[in-house]
Short mmCIF file of C-alpha atoms in Angstrom, two decimals:
data_model
loop_
_atom_site.label_atom_id
_atom_site.label_comp_id
_atom_site.label_asym_id
_atom_site.label_seq_id
_atom_site.Cartn_x
_atom_site.Cartn_y
_atom_site.Cartn_z
CA MET A 1 37.22 -104.11 -17.09
CA SER A 2 34.99 -102.57 -19.80
CA ARG A 3 31.34 -103.05 -18.84
CA GLY A 4 29.24 -101.57 -21.64
CA VAL A 5 26.45 -99.00 -21.42
CA ASP A 6 23.33 -99.11 -19.24
CA LEU A 7 20.30 -98.32 -21.45
CA THR A 8 17.74 -98.61 -18.64
CA THR A 9 18.25 -95.04 -17.41
CA GLY A 10 18.59 -91.65 -19.09
CA SER A 11 17.08 -90.20 -22.27
CA ILE A 12 15.62 -92.74 -24.69
CA TRP A 13 16.27 -90.41 -27.62
CA ARG A 14 19.89 -89.97 -26.59
CA HIS A 15 20.42 -93.72 -26.19
CA LEU A 16 18.66 -94.49 -29.45
CA VAL A 17 20.66 -91.97 -31.48
CA ALA A 18 23.96 -92.76 -29.76
CA PHE A 19 23.43 -96.49 -30.22
CA SER A 20 22.15 -96.45 -33.79
CA LEU A 21 24.56 -93.90 -35.30
CA PRO A 22 27.68 -96.11 -35.00
CA MET A 23 25.72 -99.01 -36.51
CA LEU A 24 24.46 -96.75 -39.29
CA ALA A 25 27.99 -95.54 -39.94
CA GLY A 26 29.22 -99.12 -40.06
CA SER A 27 26.41 -100.12 -42.40
CA LEU A 28 27.17 -97.11 -44.58
CA LEU A 29 30.80 -98.13 -44.81
CA GLN A 30 29.88 -101.72 -45.63
CA THR A 31 27.37 -100.62 -48.22
CA SER A 32 29.89 -98.16 -49.65
CA TYR A 33 32.17 -101.11 -50.25
CA SER A 34 29.28 -103.03 -51.84
CA LEU A 35 28.53 -100.07 -54.10
CA ILE A 36 32.17 -99.58 -55.08
CA ASN A 37 32.49 -103.30 -55.68
CA ALA A 38 29.39 -103.19 -57.90
CA VAL A 39 30.98 -100.36 -59.90
CA TRP A 40 34.17 -102.37 -60.45
CA VAL A 41 32.17 -105.45 -61.42
CA GLY A 42 29.42 -103.82 -63.48
CA LYS A 43 31.52 -101.23 -65.29
CA TYR A 44 34.70 -103.24 -65.93
CA LEU A 45 33.75 -106.93 -65.80
CA GLY A 46 30.38 -106.69 -67.57
CA ASN A 47 26.72 -107.59 -67.04
CA GLU A 48 27.54 -111.30 -66.73
CA ALA A 49 29.77 -110.64 -63.71
CA LEU A 50 27.22 -108.31 -62.10
CA ALA A 51 24.50 -110.91 -62.67
CA ALA A 52 26.78 -113.55 -61.09
CA VAL A 53 27.10 -111.40 -57.96
CA THR A 54 23.33 -110.87 -57.93
CA VAL A 55 22.42 -114.57 -58.11
CA SER A 56 25.11 -115.49 -55.55
CA PHE A 57 23.81 -113.08 -52.95
CA PRO A 58 20.65 -115.00 -51.85
CA PRO A 59 22.50 -118.30 -51.16
CA PHE A 60 25.24 -116.43 -49.28
CA PHE A 61 22.61 -114.50 -47.34
CA LEU A 62 20.98 -117.83 -46.46
CA MET A 63 24.19 -118.89 -44.71
CA MET A 64 24.43 -115.50 -43.03
CA ALA A 65 20.86 -115.94 -41.81
CA VAL A 66 22.10 -118.63 -39.44
CA ALA A 67 24.81 -116.29 -38.17
CA ASN A 68 22.36 -113.42 -37.76
CA GLY A 69 19.84 -115.61 -35.97
CA LEU A 70 22.38 -116.86 -33.45
CA GLY A 71 23.76 -113.35 -33.02
CA MET A 72 20.30 -111.94 -32.39
CA ALA A 73 19.58 -114.61 -29.79
CA ALA A 74 22.88 -113.93 -28.03
CA SER A 75 22.24 -110.18 -28.11
CA VAL A 76 18.73 -110.58 -26.69
CA LEU A 77 19.82 -112.83 -23.81
CA VAL A 78 22.90 -110.74 -23.06
CA SER A 79 20.92 -107.47 -23.08
CA GLN A 80 18.26 -108.91 -20.76
CA ALA A 81 20.90 -110.25 -18.36
CA TYR A 82 22.84 -106.99 -18.50
CA GLY A 83 19.68 -104.94 -17.87
CA ALA A 84 19.02 -107.13 -14.81
CA LYS A 85 22.63 -106.53 -13.61
CA ASP A 86 23.54 -110.24 -13.89
CA GLU A 87 27.18 -110.28 -15.10
CA ALA A 88 27.57 -114.01 -14.46
CA GLY A 89 24.59 -114.60 -16.73
CA VAL A 90 26.17 -112.42 -19.40
CA GLN A 91 29.37 -114.47 -19.39
CA THR A 92 27.48 -117.76 -19.54
CA VAL A 93 25.56 -116.58 -22.60
CA VAL A 94 28.79 -115.40 -24.25
CA ASP A 95 30.64 -118.69 -23.74
CA THR A 96 27.70 -120.82 -24.87
CA ALA A 97 27.13 -118.71 -27.97
CA VAL A 98 30.78 -119.12 -29.00
CA MET A 99 30.54 -122.91 -28.96
CA LEU A 100 27.35 -122.87 -31.02
CA THR A 101 28.94 -120.45 -33.48
CA VAL A 102 31.89 -122.74 -34.16
CA VAL A 103 29.69 -125.75 -34.86
CA LEU A 104 27.09 -123.98 -37.01
CA SER A 105 29.61 -122.00 -39.06
CA LEU A 106 31.50 -125.13 -40.10
CA LEU A 107 28.26 -126.85 -41.12
CA CYS A 108 27.29 -123.83 -43.25
CA LEU A 109 30.74 -123.73 -44.87
CA ALA A 110 30.47 -127.35 -45.95
CA ALA A 111 26.91 -126.96 -47.24
CA GLY A 112 27.65 -123.73 -49.12
CA HIS A 113 30.81 -124.94 -50.81
CA HIS A 114 29.52 -128.32 -51.96
CA GLY A 115 25.98 -127.22 -52.83
CA ALA A 116 26.79 -124.05 -54.78
CA GLU A 117 26.46 -125.38 -58.31
CA ALA A 118 23.27 -127.39 -57.73
CA LEU A 119 21.57 -124.44 -56.05
CA LEU A 120 22.52 -121.93 -58.75
CA VAL A 121 21.27 -124.29 -61.44
CA ARG A 122 17.94 -124.71 -59.65
CA MET A 123 17.67 -120.92 -59.46
CA GLY A 124 17.59 -120.83 -63.26
CA THR A 125 20.88 -118.94 -63.55
CA ALA A 126 21.63 -118.05 -67.17
CA ALA A 127 24.14 -120.29 -68.99
CA ASP A 128 26.57 -117.42 -69.60
CA VAL A 129 26.45 -116.40 -65.92
CA LEU A 130 26.79 -119.84 -64.30
CA PRO A 131 30.55 -120.36 -65.00
CA LEU A 132 31.28 -117.14 -63.11
CA ALA A 133 28.74 -117.58 -60.34
CA VAL A 134 29.69 -121.11 -59.19
CA PRO A 135 33.36 -120.52 -58.27
CA TYR A 136 32.47 -117.10 -56.87
CA LEU A 137 29.87 -118.56 -54.48
CA GLN A 138 32.16 -121.44 -53.52
CA LEU A 139 34.88 -118.98 -52.58
CA LEU A 140 32.42 -116.81 -50.65
CA SER A 141 31.57 -119.87 -48.55
CA PHE A 142 35.03 -119.77 -46.99
CA THR A 143 34.23 -116.37 -45.50
CA VAL A 144 31.29 -117.88 -43.59
CA PRO A 145 33.14 -118.95 -40.38
CA VAL A 146 34.85 -115.56 -40.24
CA MET A 147 31.58 -113.71 -40.70
CA PHE A 148 29.94 -115.87 -38.02
CA GLY A 149 32.62 -114.79 -35.58
CA LEU A 150 32.32 -111.12 -36.45
CA PHE A 151 28.52 -111.20 -36.26
CA LEU A 152 28.63 -112.85 -32.85
CA LEU A 153 31.15 -110.43 -31.34
CA THR A 154 29.22 -107.48 -32.72
CA ALA A 155 25.94 -108.82 -31.33
CA LEU A 156 27.46 -109.46 -27.89
CA LEU A 157 28.89 -105.97 -27.72
CA ARG A 158 25.57 -104.44 -28.72
CA GLY A 159 23.83 -106.52 -26.08
CA VAL A 160 25.83 -104.71 -23.37
CA GLY A 161 25.14 -101.35 -25.00
CA ASP A 162 28.41 -100.99 -26.94
CA SER A 163 27.78 -100.24 -30.60
CA LYS A 164 30.95 -98.15 -31.08
CA THR A 165 33.70 -100.76 -30.74
CA PRO A 166 32.56 -102.88 -33.73
CA LEU A 167 32.54 -99.72 -35.87
CA TRP A 168 36.30 -99.20 -35.64
CA PHE A 169 37.16 -102.71 -36.75
CA GLN A 170 34.48 -102.74 -39.42
CA SER A 171 35.75 -99.41 -40.75
CA GLY A 172 39.31 -100.66 -41.00
CA ALA A 173 38.21 -103.83 -42.79
CA VAL A 174 36.11 -101.92 -45.32
CA VAL A 175 38.87 -99.42 -46.13
CA VAL A 176 41.40 -102.20 -46.67
CA THR A 177 38.95 -104.21 -48.77
CA ILE A 178 38.24 -101.22 -51.00
CA ALA A 179 41.98 -100.86 -51.55
CA LEU A 180 42.51 -104.58 -52.23
CA ASP A 181 39.59 -105.02 -54.63
CA PRO A 182 41.23 -103.56 -57.76
CA VAL A 183 44.54 -105.17 -56.83
CA PHE A 184 43.03 -108.66 -56.81
CA ILE A 185 40.53 -108.07 -59.62
CA PHE A 186 42.97 -106.61 -62.16
CA GLY A 187 46.24 -108.11 -60.90
CA LEU A 188 47.94 -104.86 -59.91
CA GLY A 189 51.38 -104.75 -58.30
CA GLY A 190 52.40 -108.18 -59.51
CA MET A 191 49.33 -109.97 -58.11
CA PRO A 192 47.58 -112.54 -60.34
CA ARG A 193 44.52 -111.25 -62.19
CA LEU A 194 41.60 -112.95 -60.41
CA GLY A 195 38.67 -111.14 -62.03
CA LEU A 196 35.37 -111.54 -60.17
CA ASN A 197 36.88 -113.94 -57.64
CA GLY A 198 39.29 -111.18 -56.61
CA THR A 199 36.46 -109.45 -54.76
CA ALA A 200 35.81 -112.59 -52.70
CA TRP A 201 39.52 -112.97 -51.87
CA ALA A 202 39.78 -109.34 -50.78
CA ASN A 203 36.77 -109.77 -48.52
CA LEU A 204 38.09 -112.99 -46.97
CA VAL A 205 41.52 -111.55 -46.17
CA THR A 206 40.25 -108.35 -44.57
CA GLN A 207 37.37 -109.90 -42.60
CA ALA A 208 39.70 -112.51 -41.11
CA GLY A 209 42.08 -109.73 -40.09
CA ALA A 210 39.22 -107.79 -38.48
CA LEU A 211 38.10 -110.84 -36.48
CA VAL A 212 41.59 -111.49 -35.09
CA ALA A 213 42.08 -107.81 -34.26
CA MET A 214 38.73 -107.55 -32.47
CA LEU A 215 39.41 -110.64 -30.35
CA TRP A 216 42.82 -109.26 -29.41
CA TYR A 217 41.33 -105.90 -28.45
CA LEU A 218 38.54 -107.37 -26.32
CA ARG A 219 40.96 -109.63 -24.48
CA ARG A 220 43.31 -106.73 -23.82
CA GLN A 221 40.42 -104.62 -22.48
CA ARG A 222 39.08 -107.54 -20.43
CA HIS A 223 35.70 -106.61 -21.91
CA LEU A 224 32.57 -108.05 -20.35
CA ALA A 225 31.61 -109.46 -23.77
CA MET A 226 34.97 -111.20 -24.33
CA PRO A 227 34.53 -114.96 -24.91
CA GLY A 228 36.32 -117.18 -22.40
CA ARG A 229 37.84 -114.64 -20.03
CA GLY A 230 39.09 -117.66 -18.16
CA CYS A 231 38.13 -120.68 -20.22
CA LEU A 232 34.94 -121.36 -22.13
CA ARG A 233 32.16 -122.66 -19.86
CA PRO A 234 29.14 -123.32 -22.03
CA ASP A 235 25.86 -124.13 -20.30
CA PRO A 236 23.49 -126.64 -21.98
CA ALA A 237 20.42 -124.91 -20.54
CA VAL A 238 21.56 -121.55 -21.89
CA GLY A 239 22.42 -123.23 -25.19
CA TRP A 240 18.84 -124.46 -25.44
CA ARG A 241 17.54 -120.96 -24.70
CA LEU A 242 19.81 -119.54 -27.40
CA LEU A 243 18.45 -122.05 -29.88
CA ARG A 244 14.88 -121.48 -28.74
CA VAL A 245 15.23 -117.76 -29.42
CA GLY A 246 17.68 -118.06 -32.30
CA ILE A 247 16.12 -120.81 -34.42
CA PRO A 248 12.97 -118.80 -35.19
CA SER A 249 15.21 -115.87 -36.14
CA MET A 250 17.41 -118.14 -38.27
CA PHE A 251 14.28 -119.56 -39.84
CA GLN A 252 12.92 -116.06 -40.38
CA GLN A 253 16.05 -114.85 -42.14
CA GLY A 254 16.34 -118.18 -43.90
CA LEU A 255 12.82 -117.66 -45.22
CA VAL A 256 13.94 -114.28 -46.54
CA SER A 257 17.04 -115.82 -48.13
CA VAL A 258 15.23 -118.71 -49.77
CA GLY A 259 12.49 -116.32 -50.81
CA MET A 260 15.12 -114.11 -52.45
CA ILE A 261 16.41 -117.18 -54.27
CA PHE A 262 12.94 -117.83 -55.70
CA LEU A 263 12.40 -114.15 -56.41
CA THR A 264 15.75 -113.91 -58.20
CA GLY A 265 14.74 -116.99 -60.18
CA LEU A 266 11.60 -115.15 -61.32
CA VAL A 267 13.72 -112.14 -62.27
CA ASN A 268 16.17 -114.40 -64.14
CA GLY A 269 13.27 -115.52 -66.32
CA PHE A 270 13.12 -112.06 -67.88
CA GLY A 271 16.74 -112.16 -69.04
CA ARG A 272 20.26 -111.10 -68.13
CA ASP A 273 19.60 -107.35 -68.43
CA VAL A 274 16.69 -107.46 -65.99
CA THR A 275 18.83 -109.46 -63.55
CA ALA A 276 21.64 -106.90 -63.84
CA ALA A 277 19.18 -104.02 -63.36
CA PHE A 278 17.69 -105.77 -60.34
CA GLY A 279 21.20 -106.16 -58.92
CA ALA A 280 21.90 -102.46 -59.42
CA GLY A 281 18.57 -101.53 -57.84
CA MET A 282 19.26 -103.72 -54.82
CA ARG A 283 22.41 -101.69 -54.15
CA ILE A 284 20.17 -98.66 -53.65
CA ASP A 285 17.82 -100.78 -51.55
CA GLN A 286 20.76 -101.52 -49.28
CA LEU A 287 21.21 -97.81 -48.64
CA ALA A 288 17.51 -97.44 -47.87
CA PHE A 289 17.50 -100.47 -45.58
CA MET A 290 20.52 -99.31 -43.57
CA PRO A 291 18.89 -96.71 -41.30
CA ALA A 292 15.80 -98.85 -40.70
CA MET A 293 17.88 -101.93 -39.85
CA SER A 294 20.25 -99.95 -37.61
CA ILE A 295 17.39 -98.30 -35.75
CA GLY A 296 15.56 -101.63 -35.49
CA THR A 297 18.64 -103.27 -33.99
CA ALA A 298 19.08 -100.35 -31.60
CA ILE A 299 15.43 -100.66 -30.57
CA SER A 300 15.91 -104.40 -29.97
CA ASN A 301 18.83 -103.82 -27.60
CA VAL A 302 17.24 -100.84 -25.83
CA ALA A 303 14.04 -102.85 -25.43
CA GLY A 304 15.96 -105.94 -24.29
CA GLN A 305 17.76 -104.15 -21.47
CA ASN A 306 14.61 -102.37 -20.33
CA ILE A 307 12.57 -105.57 -20.49
CA GLY A 308 15.24 -107.20 -18.33
CA ALA A 309 14.82 -104.29 -15.90
CA ARG A 310 10.97 -104.52 -16.25
CA ARG A 311 10.76 -100.92 -17.59
CA PHE A 312 8.03 -101.35 -20.19
CA ASP A 313 7.23 -97.64 -20.14
CA ARG A 314 10.66 -96.97 -21.63
CA VAL A 315 10.08 -99.64 -24.27
CA ASP A 316 6.98 -97.77 -25.48
CA GLN A 317 8.97 -94.53 -25.59
CA ALA A 318 11.63 -96.26 -27.66
CA PHE A 319 9.04 -97.48 -30.16
CA ARG A 320 7.62 -94.00 -30.76
CA ALA A 321 11.04 -92.41 -31.06
CA GLY A 322 12.23 -95.19 -33.38
CA VAL A 323 9.30 -94.76 -35.78
CA LEU A 324 9.91 -91.02 -36.14
CA LEU A 325 13.64 -91.47 -36.65
CA SER A 326 13.28 -94.36 -39.10
CA LEU A 327 10.64 -92.60 -41.18
CA ALA A 328 12.84 -89.53 -41.49
CA PHE A 329 15.59 -91.59 -43.12
CA GLY A 330 13.15 -93.69 -45.14
CA SER A 331 11.50 -90.61 -46.62
CA LEU A 332 14.82 -89.25 -47.81
CA ALA A 333 15.69 -92.55 -49.53
CA ALA A 334 12.24 -92.74 -51.13
CA ILE A 335 12.56 -89.21 -52.57
CA VAL A 336 15.95 -89.96 -54.14
CA ALA A 337 14.84 -93.33 -55.55
CA HIS A 338 11.60 -91.98 -57.01
CA PHE A 339 12.78 -88.70 -58.47
CA LEU A 340 16.47 -89.34 -59.26
CA PRO A 341 16.67 -93.03 -60.22
CA GLU A 342 18.73 -92.62 -63.38
CA LEU A 343 21.44 -90.72 -61.54
CA VAL A 344 22.07 -93.64 -59.18
CA VAL A 345 21.50 -96.54 -61.60
CA ARG A 346 24.04 -95.19 -64.09
CA ALA A 347 26.72 -95.51 -61.43
CA PHE A 348 26.53 -99.30 -61.82
CA VAL A 349 25.48 -100.02 -65.41
CA SER A 350 25.99 -98.28 -68.74
CA ASP A 351 23.61 -100.09 -71.09
CA ALA A 352 20.62 -97.84 -71.81
CA GLY A 353 18.08 -100.67 -71.66
CA THR A 354 19.40 -101.91 -68.33
CA VAL A 355 19.36 -98.37 -66.92
CA ALA A 356 15.70 -97.96 -67.93
CA ILE A 357 14.74 -101.20 -66.18
CA GLY A 358 16.63 -100.16 -63.05
CA CYS A 359 14.84 -96.78 -62.98
CA GLU A 360 11.49 -98.52 -63.34
CA TYR A 361 12.34 -100.76 -60.37
CA LEU A 362 13.41 -97.89 -58.10
CA ARG A 363 10.37 -95.71 -58.82
CA ILE A 364 8.05 -98.52 -57.76
CA ILE A 365 10.03 -99.91 -54.82
CA SER A 366 10.57 -96.44 -53.30
CA ILE A 367 7.08 -96.69 -51.77
CA GLY A 368 8.24 -99.74 -49.83
CA TYR A 369 11.03 -97.76 -48.17
CA LEU A 370 8.49 -96.02 -45.94
CA LEU A 371 6.70 -99.25 -45.10
CA PHE A 372 9.68 -101.28 -43.95
CA SER A 373 11.02 -98.28 -42.01
CA VAL A 374 8.11 -98.71 -39.59
CA MET A 375 8.17 -102.51 -39.73
CA PHE A 376 11.80 -102.77 -38.56
CA VAL A 377 11.00 -100.69 -35.46
CA SER A 378 8.03 -102.76 -34.32
CA ASN A 379 9.92 -105.97 -35.10
CA GLY A 380 12.85 -104.63 -33.05
CA VAL A 381 10.73 -104.31 -29.91
CA ILE A 382 9.20 -107.74 -30.40
CA ASN A 383 12.60 -109.37 -30.95
CA GLY A 384 13.97 -107.55 -27.89
CA ALA A 385 11.37 -109.40 -25.83
CA GLY A 386 12.63 -112.70 -27.27
CA ASP A 387 9.38 -113.25 -29.19
CA THR A 388 11.14 -114.20 -32.41
CA MET A 389 8.37 -116.63 -33.35
CA ALA A 390 6.09 -113.67 -34.01
CA THR A 391 8.49 -111.86 -36.32
CA THR A 392 9.16 -115.17 -38.07
CA PHE A 393 5.46 -115.41 -38.82
CA PHE A 394 5.46 -111.86 -40.17
CA SER A 395 8.26 -112.82 -42.59
CA LEU A 396 6.41 -115.98 -43.58
CA LEU A 397 3.26 -113.98 -44.25
CA GLY A 398 4.88 -111.11 -46.11
CA LEU A 399 7.29 -113.09 -48.25
CA TRP A 400 5.90 -116.57 -48.81
CA ILE A 401 2.15 -116.07 -48.51
CA ILE A 402 1.97 -112.65 -50.18
CA ARG A 403 5.08 -111.64 -52.15
CA LEU A 404 6.11 -114.76 -54.03
CA PRO A 405 2.62 -115.98 -55.11
CA LEU A 406 1.64 -112.43 -56.04
CA ALA A 407 4.91 -111.89 -57.94
CA MET A 408 4.36 -115.09 -59.91
CA TYR A 409 0.76 -114.15 -60.67
CA LEU A 410 1.31 -110.51 -61.64
CA SER A 411 4.45 -111.16 -63.70
CA ARG A 412 2.62 -113.84 -65.69
CA VAL A 413 -0.59 -111.85 -66.15
CA TRP A 414 1.25 -108.64 -67.09
CA ARG A 415 4.04 -110.54 -68.88
CA HIS A 416 6.43 -108.02 -67.40
CA GLN A 417 8.88 -107.72 -64.50
CA THR A 418 6.92 -104.84 -62.94
CA GLY A 419 4.58 -107.47 -61.51
CA ILE A 420 7.46 -108.60 -59.30
CA TRP A 421 8.26 -105.05 -58.20
CA TRP A 422 4.65 -104.31 -57.19
CA ALA A 423 4.37 -107.60 -55.32
CA MET A 424 7.36 -106.56 -53.22
CA VAL A 425 5.72 -103.25 -52.27
CA ILE A 426 2.39 -104.85 -51.37
CA SER A 427 4.08 -107.49 -49.20
CA PHE A 428 5.98 -104.78 -47.29
CA GLY A 429 2.69 -103.04 -46.54
CA ILE A 430 0.96 -106.15 -45.24
CA ALA A 431 3.93 -107.26 -43.11
CA MET A 432 4.23 -103.77 -41.60
CA THR A 433 0.54 -103.65 -40.72
CA VAL A 434 0.56 -107.03 -38.99
CA SER A 435 3.77 -106.24 -37.08
CA VAL A 436 2.47 -102.92 -35.76
CA LEU A 437 -0.86 -104.44 -34.76
CA TYR A 438 0.93 -107.19 -32.85
CA TYR A 439 3.10 -104.65 -31.08
CA ARG A 440 0.02 -102.63 -30.13
CA SER A 441 -1.65 -105.76 -28.78
CA GLY A 442 1.02 -106.10 -26.09
CA ARG A 443 1.25 -109.88 -26.38
CA TRP A 444 5.04 -109.69 -26.52
CA ARG A 445 5.05 -108.32 -22.94
CA ARG A 446 3.57 -111.52 -21.55
CA LEU A 447 6.27 -113.55 -23.32
CA ALA A 448 9.16 -111.53 -21.86
CA PRO A 449 11.18 -113.82 -19.55
CA VAL A 450 11.17 -113.33 -15.80
CA ALA A 451 14.39 -114.65 -14.21
CA GLU A 452 14.97 -115.54 -10.62
CA PRO A 453 17.82 -113.77 -8.75
CA GLY A 454 21.14 -115.45 -9.38
CA GLU A 455 19.97 -117.33 -12.47
CA PRO A 456 21.20 -116.53 -16.01
CA ARG A 457 18.51 -114.32 -17.48
#
């Protein structure tokens, strides 16, 4: 039986690098697909299609927030049980998380498919973009159950210290999707020409294949994180703990998603070209976010196992190492975005006016790359302790109390989209400061669960 990796002993630096690099590679592959997809859409299908992808992303991310929240909760509880050497507790968490995933994914599918048009209209989507965006978002909704499954399996594997296995399946899916994109978009090889919807079909086919392949592999390996190694035995008490940890995380990421919907609505008010430029700029943001998110996730799992083992000294070591590593990547992204913005923006759009707007966005937002690099690390430790209510508050503060009101105010006073860009940077700075101060306070240590021997931790 495959049992994962014990992160409670050995070099913190080695664990952190070894754990985060596969996730970073996977994120890079996924973002590479997103970038290539943006090139196909922006260069060959036009600004309307790129704007349709941009406005569809926040609602889709809202559905994924539920998947991410449940996955984070499962990863936290699994890592704490694994760190405490409680394999029975690990299996109980796995089985319970699977049942919750099935129910929540189907609810999100129904809500996303039937509510797509009303939501896009309320976002102020331009009239020439709406006919493309509605069917695209409705089709994306069918990928939701598949993505829920993949997110859960990935989270469970990371909880037992295995960040490598998901990489192989993710890599295969991305490569196949990249190959299928032009086939479905342009109708190559006798396939019907599907245009923008072809990208959604390619993603659905390959992600479903990756989910089936990963389940088959885990069952064959009799992996500790395999759902239902005998039959599923969900535990209501564990289900409540998953929801207690996961709902704040779902709410947190939901706040981000809904906030992005409102923010995109503000951007839409400045016209199609600004929306397209914002979409191109967000592709670069994805590259900048990748290392910070990967390191933050690694920190969460390293912290979770060591909290389960009551090794708080190693948690502090992980925080310091994570900040240095995350800032190194964040600085590189900030330099490229600030000094070479035109080089990257022109990869996605050709119109000179749109390129200029995209460059303006990247020069301003590059400052934020350093700020969220630190924030993801401190949030990772706090989430690893299961204190997801705290990080939810940080998101509420940064996005809803600071970013959106400030973006509305500055964009109206300046009568220019740069007000939105500066509001984003300022909100990153405030959220980072509060997160680090909370970490330094040590309050998350008192909230770390203490399990009795023999009980699921």
